[in-house]
């Protein structure tokens, strides 16, 4: 036989257990949310790297001078390529090339940098 005091103690234990469970579930939901955002960001960065590779393959082959060139991908985003000469004093100019990619639907733009040899004088 239980008395009222024992029943109150069991109720208190149950409430504390629910509180601990609620705190644990809240932390787990937060961790899943952060993981989802990280996966989405990694997917955007991967897509931007693929698009930058496409731009580099086509545009750096045809790179004839300094300055900026812009373009768009069919429903996949926009890009901007900037080429500037580095002061190395060599016979063949060394170009610093920056490619900025904004994939369609992405939360930010991504910047990639590389080097290319310019045309011999």
PDB file of C-alpha atoms in Angstrom:
ATOM      1  CA  UNK A   1       0.000   0.000   0.000  1.00  0.00           C
ATOM      2  CA  UNK A   2       1.292   3.449  -0.932  1.00  0.00           C
ATOM      3  CA  UNK A   3       0.626   6.680   0.810  1.00  0.00           C
ATOM      4  CA  UNK A   4       0.106  10.165  -0.651  1.00  0.00           C
ATOM      5  CA  UNK A   5       3.711  11.121  -0.015  1.00  0.00           C
ATOM      6  CA  UNK A   6       5.029   8.221  -2.161  1.00  0.00           C
ATOM      7  CA  UNK A   7       2.622   9.062  -4.974  1.00  0.00           C
ATOM      8  CA  UNK A   8       3.838  12.683  -4.970  1.00  0.00           C
ATOM      9  CA  UNK A   9       7.445  11.482  -5.187  1.00  0.00           C
ATOM     10  CA  UNK A  10       6.636   9.264  -8.209  1.00  0.00           C
ATOM     11  CA  UNK A  11       4.896  12.206  -9.905  1.00  0.00           C
ATOM     12  CA  UNK A  12       7.924  14.425  -9.314  1.00  0.00           C
ATOM     13  CA  UNK A  13      10.255  11.757 -10.747  1.00  0.00           C
ATOM     14  CA  UNK A  14       8.039  11.502 -13.834  1.00  0.00           C
ATOM     15  CA  UNK A  15       8.063  15.277 -14.367  1.00  0.00           C
ATOM     16  CA  UNK A  16      11.867  15.425 -14.046  1.00  0.00           C
ATOM     17  CA  UNK A  17      12.196  12.545 -16.526  1.00  0.00           C
ATOM     18  CA  UNK A  18       9.982  14.388 -19.026  1.00  0.00           C
ATOM     19  CA  UNK A  19      12.041  17.550 -18.544  1.00  0.00           C
ATOM     20  CA  UNK A  20      15.288  15.682 -19.225  1.00  0.00           C
ATOM     21  CA  UNK A  21      13.716  14.046 -22.286  1.00  0.00           C
ATOM     22  CA  UNK A  22      12.491  17.428 -23.603  1.00  0.00           C
ATOM     23  CA  UNK A  23      15.942  18.995 -23.210  1.00  0.00           C
ATOM     24  CA  UNK A  24      17.564  16.038 -24.967  1.00  0.00           C
ATOM     25  CA  UNK A  25      15.109  16.119 -27.872  1.00  0.00           C
ATOM     26  CA  UNK A  26      15.574  19.880 -28.265  1.00  0.00           C
ATOM     27  CA  UNK A  27      19.345  19.420 -28.522  1.00  0.00           C
ATOM     28  CA  UNK A  28      18.933  16.579 -31.020  1.00  0.00           C
ATOM     29  CA  UNK A  29      16.594  18.627 -33.223  1.00  0.00           C
ATOM     30  CA  UNK A  30      19.074  21.529 -33.170  1.00  0.00           C
ATOM     31  CA  UNK A  31      21.909  19.219 -34.211  1.00  0.00           C
ATOM     32  CA  UNK A  32      19.862  17.797 -37.104  1.00  0.00           C
ATOM     33  CA  UNK A  33      18.989  21.323 -38.232  1.00  0.00           C
ATOM     34  CA  UNK A  34      22.667  22.378 -38.227  1.00  0.00           C
ATOM     35  CA  UNK A  35      23.647  19.234 -40.123  1.00  0.00           C
ATOM     36  CA  UNK A  36      20.999  19.953 -42.748  1.00  0.00           C
ATOM     37  CA  UNK A  37      22.340  23.487 -43.238  1.00  0.00           C
ATOM     38  CA  UNK A  38      25.901  22.155 -43.528  1.00  0.00           C
ATOM     39  CA  UNK A  39      24.865  19.627 -46.186  1.00  0.00           C
ATOM     40  CA  UNK A  40      23.024  22.326 -48.141  1.00  0.00           C
ATOM     41  CA  UNK A  41      26.090  24.603 -47.990  1.00  0.00           C
ATOM     42  CA  UNK A  42      28.400  21.815 -49.120  1.00  0.00           C
ATOM     43  CA  UNK A  43      26.072  21.024 -52.009  1.00  0.00           C
ATOM     44  CA  UNK A  44      26.067  24.691 -53.111  1.00  0.00           C
ATOM     45  CA  UNK A  45      29.868  24.866 -52.888  1.00  0.00           C
ATOM     46  CA  UNK A  46      30.229  21.673 -54.910  1.00  0.00           C
ATOM     47  CA  UNK A  47      27.856  22.972 -57.581  1.00  0.00           C
ATOM     48  CA  UNK A  48      29.770  26.282 -57.689  1.00  0.00           C
ATOM     49  CA  UNK A  49      33.091  24.441 -58.087  1.00  0.00           C
ATOM     50  CA  UNK A  50      31.675  22.440 -61.005  1.00  0.00           C
ATOM     51  CA  UNK A  51      30.427  25.625 -62.671  1.00  0.00           C
ATOM     52  CA  UNK A  52      33.784  27.361 -62.087  1.00  0.00           C
ATOM     53  CA  UNK A  53      35.526  24.409 -63.713  1.00  0.00           C
ATOM     54  CA  UNK A  54      33.284  24.830 -66.772  1.00  0.00           C
ATOM     55  CA  UNK A  55      34.071  28.552 -66.970  1.00  0.00           C
ATOM     56  CA  UNK A  56      37.798  27.918 -66.546  1.00  0.00           C
ATOM     57  CA  UNK A  57      37.814  25.253 -69.242  1.00  0.00           C
ATOM     58  CA  UNK A  58      36.095  27.439 -71.828  1.00  0.00           C
ATOM     59  CA  UNK A  59      37.018  31.011 -70.947  1.00  0.00           C
ATOM     60  CA  UNK A  60      40.654  30.553 -69.916  1.00  0.00           C
ATOM     61  CA  UNK A  61      41.385  28.886 -73.252  1.00  0.00           C
ATOM     62  CA  UNK A  62      40.061  32.000 -74.988  1.00  0.00           C
ATOM     63  CA  UNK A  63      41.596  34.455 -72.511  1.00  0.00           C
ATOM     64  CA  UNK A  64      43.109  37.173 -74.656  1.00  0.00           C
ATOM     65  CA  UNK A  65      43.525  40.087 -72.317  1.00  0.00           C
ATOM     66  CA  UNK A  66      43.006  41.692 -68.981  1.00  0.00           C
ATOM     67  CA  UNK A  67      39.723  42.806 -67.526  1.00  0.00           C
ATOM     68  CA  UNK A  68      36.381  41.271 -66.659  1.00  0.00           C
ATOM     69  CA  UNK A  69      34.059  38.963 -68.558  1.00  0.00           C
ATOM     70  CA  UNK A  70      30.594  37.941 -67.400  1.00  0.00           C
ATOM     71  CA  UNK A  71      28.089  35.348 -68.457  1.00  0.00           C
ATOM     72  CA  UNK A  72      25.223  33.123 -67.422  1.00  0.00           C
ATOM     73  CA  UNK A  73      24.597  29.413 -67.401  1.00  0.00           C
ATOM     74  CA  UNK A  74      21.280  28.145 -68.731  1.00  0.00           C
ATOM     75  CA  UNK A  75      19.135  28.132 -65.571  1.00  0.00           C
ATOM     76  CA  UNK A  76      22.190  27.296 -63.437  1.00  0.00           C
ATOM     77  CA  UNK A  77      23.476  30.703 -62.372  1.00  0.00           C
ATOM     78  CA  UNK A  78      25.834  33.488 -63.383  1.00  0.00           C
ATOM     79  CA  UNK A  79      29.603  33.937 -63.490  1.00  0.00           C
ATOM     80  CA  UNK A  80      32.232  36.649 -63.671  1.00  0.00           C
ATOM     81  CA  UNK A  81      35.883  36.157 -64.662  1.00  0.00           C
ATOM     82  CA  UNK A  82      38.487  38.825 -63.883  1.00  0.00           C
ATOM     83  CA  UNK A  83      42.042  38.595 -65.221  1.00  0.00           C
ATOM     84  CA  UNK A  84      44.857  40.863 -64.077  1.00  0.00           C
ATOM     85  CA  UNK A  85      48.564  40.757 -64.816  1.00  0.00           C
ATOM     86  CA  UNK A  86      50.964  40.021 -61.973  1.00  0.00           C
ATOM     87  CA  UNK A  87      54.169  42.073 -61.879  1.00  0.00           C
ATOM     88  CA  UNK A  88      56.688  39.240 -62.220  1.00  0.00           C
ATOM     89  CA  UNK A  89      58.839  40.806 -64.948  1.00  0.00           C
ATOM     90  CA  UNK A  90      58.980  37.627 -67.039  1.00  0.00           C
ATOM     91  CA  UNK A  91      58.909  37.435 -70.820  1.00  0.00           C
ATOM     92  CA  UNK A  92      55.477  35.784 -70.759  1.00  0.00           C
ATOM     93  CA  UNK A  93      52.980  37.603 -68.542  1.00  0.00           C
ATOM     94  CA  UNK A  94      51.512  35.743 -65.580  1.00  0.00           C
ATOM     95  CA  UNK A  95      47.820  36.415 -65.033  1.00  0.00           C
ATOM     96  CA  UNK A  96      45.867  36.136 -61.796  1.00  0.00           C
ATOM     97  CA  UNK A  97      42.388  34.886 -62.674  1.00  0.00           C
ATOM     98  CA  UNK A  98      39.417  35.185 -60.348  1.00  0.00           C
ATOM     99  CA  UNK A  99      36.158  33.409 -61.145  1.00  0.00           C
ATOM    100  CA  UNK A 100      33.058  34.359 -59.177  1.00  0.00           C
ATOM    101  CA  UNK A 101      30.113  31.992 -59.406  1.00  0.00           C
ATOM    102  CA  UNK A 102      26.561  32.520 -58.161  1.00  0.00           C
ATOM    103  CA  UNK A 103      24.665  29.267 -58.680  1.00  0.00           C
ATOM    104  CA  UNK A 104      20.918  29.615 -59.245  1.00  0.00           C
ATOM    105  CA  UNK A 105      19.113  29.526 -55.910  1.00  0.00           C
ATOM    106  CA  UNK A 106      22.358  29.713 -53.894  1.00  0.00           C
ATOM    107  CA  UNK A 107      22.558  31.772 -50.734  1.00  0.00           C
ATOM    108  CA  UNK A 108      25.895  33.359 -51.668  1.00  0.00           C
ATOM    109  CA  UNK A 109      28.499  33.797 -54.395  1.00  0.00           C
ATOM    110  CA  UNK A 110      31.651  31.674 -54.482  1.00  0.00           C
ATOM    111  CA  UNK A 111      35.104  32.893 -55.530  1.00  0.00           C
ATOM    112  CA  UNK A 112      37.840  30.755 -57.078  1.00  0.00           C
ATOM    113  CA  UNK A 113      41.324  31.975 -57.919  1.00  0.00           C
ATOM    114  CA  UNK A 114      43.922  30.588 -60.293  1.00  0.00           C
ATOM    115  CA  UNK A 115      46.794  31.593 -62.546  1.00  0.00           C
ATOM    116  CA  UNK A 116      47.226  31.518 -66.301  1.00  0.00           C
ATOM    117  CA  UNK A 117      49.980  32.374 -68.725  1.00  0.00           C
ATOM    118  CA  UNK A 118      49.230  35.357 -70.912  1.00  0.00           C
ATOM    119  CA  UNK A 119      50.089  35.713 -74.573  1.00  0.00           C
ATOM    120  CA  UNK A 120      53.743  36.269 -75.394  1.00  0.00           C
ATOM    121  CA  UNK A 121      54.496  39.836 -76.509  1.00  0.00           C
TER     122      UNK A 121
END
